[in-house]
Coordinates of C-alpha atoms in Angstrom, one line a residue:
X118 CA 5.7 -2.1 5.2
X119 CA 5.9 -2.9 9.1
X120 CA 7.2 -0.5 11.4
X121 CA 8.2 -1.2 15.0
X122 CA 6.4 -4.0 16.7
X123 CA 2.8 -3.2 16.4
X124 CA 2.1 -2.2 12.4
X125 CA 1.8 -2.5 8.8
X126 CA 0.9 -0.5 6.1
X127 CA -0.5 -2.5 3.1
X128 CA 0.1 -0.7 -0.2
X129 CA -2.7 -1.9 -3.0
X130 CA -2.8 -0.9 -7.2
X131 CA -4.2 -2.1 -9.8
X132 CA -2.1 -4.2 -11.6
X133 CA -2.7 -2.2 -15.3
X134 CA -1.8 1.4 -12.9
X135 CA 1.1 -0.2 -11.9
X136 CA 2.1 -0.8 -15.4
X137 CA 1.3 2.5 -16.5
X138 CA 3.2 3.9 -13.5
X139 CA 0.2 5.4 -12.4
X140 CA 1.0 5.5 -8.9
X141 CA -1.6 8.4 -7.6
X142 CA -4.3 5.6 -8.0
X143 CA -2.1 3.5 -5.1
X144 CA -3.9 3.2 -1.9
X145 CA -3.0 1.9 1.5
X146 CA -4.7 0.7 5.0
X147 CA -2.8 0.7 8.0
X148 CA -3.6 -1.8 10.7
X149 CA -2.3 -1.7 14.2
X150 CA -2.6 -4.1 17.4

């Protein structure tokens, strides 16, 4: 997800949560310049 010029939010799950639909074990790490 980029927003703007100057970020990006990178979304990261596990790939058996994500086939559960567990979601609430997503996390994220947003990096800006």
């Amino acid at each position: 997800m980029m927003w703007g010029d100057v970020g990006t939010i990178y979304w990261v799950i596990r790939s058996d949560d994500l086939a559960a639909g567990r979601f609430d074990a997503a996390r994220f790490t947003m990096q800006c310049t």
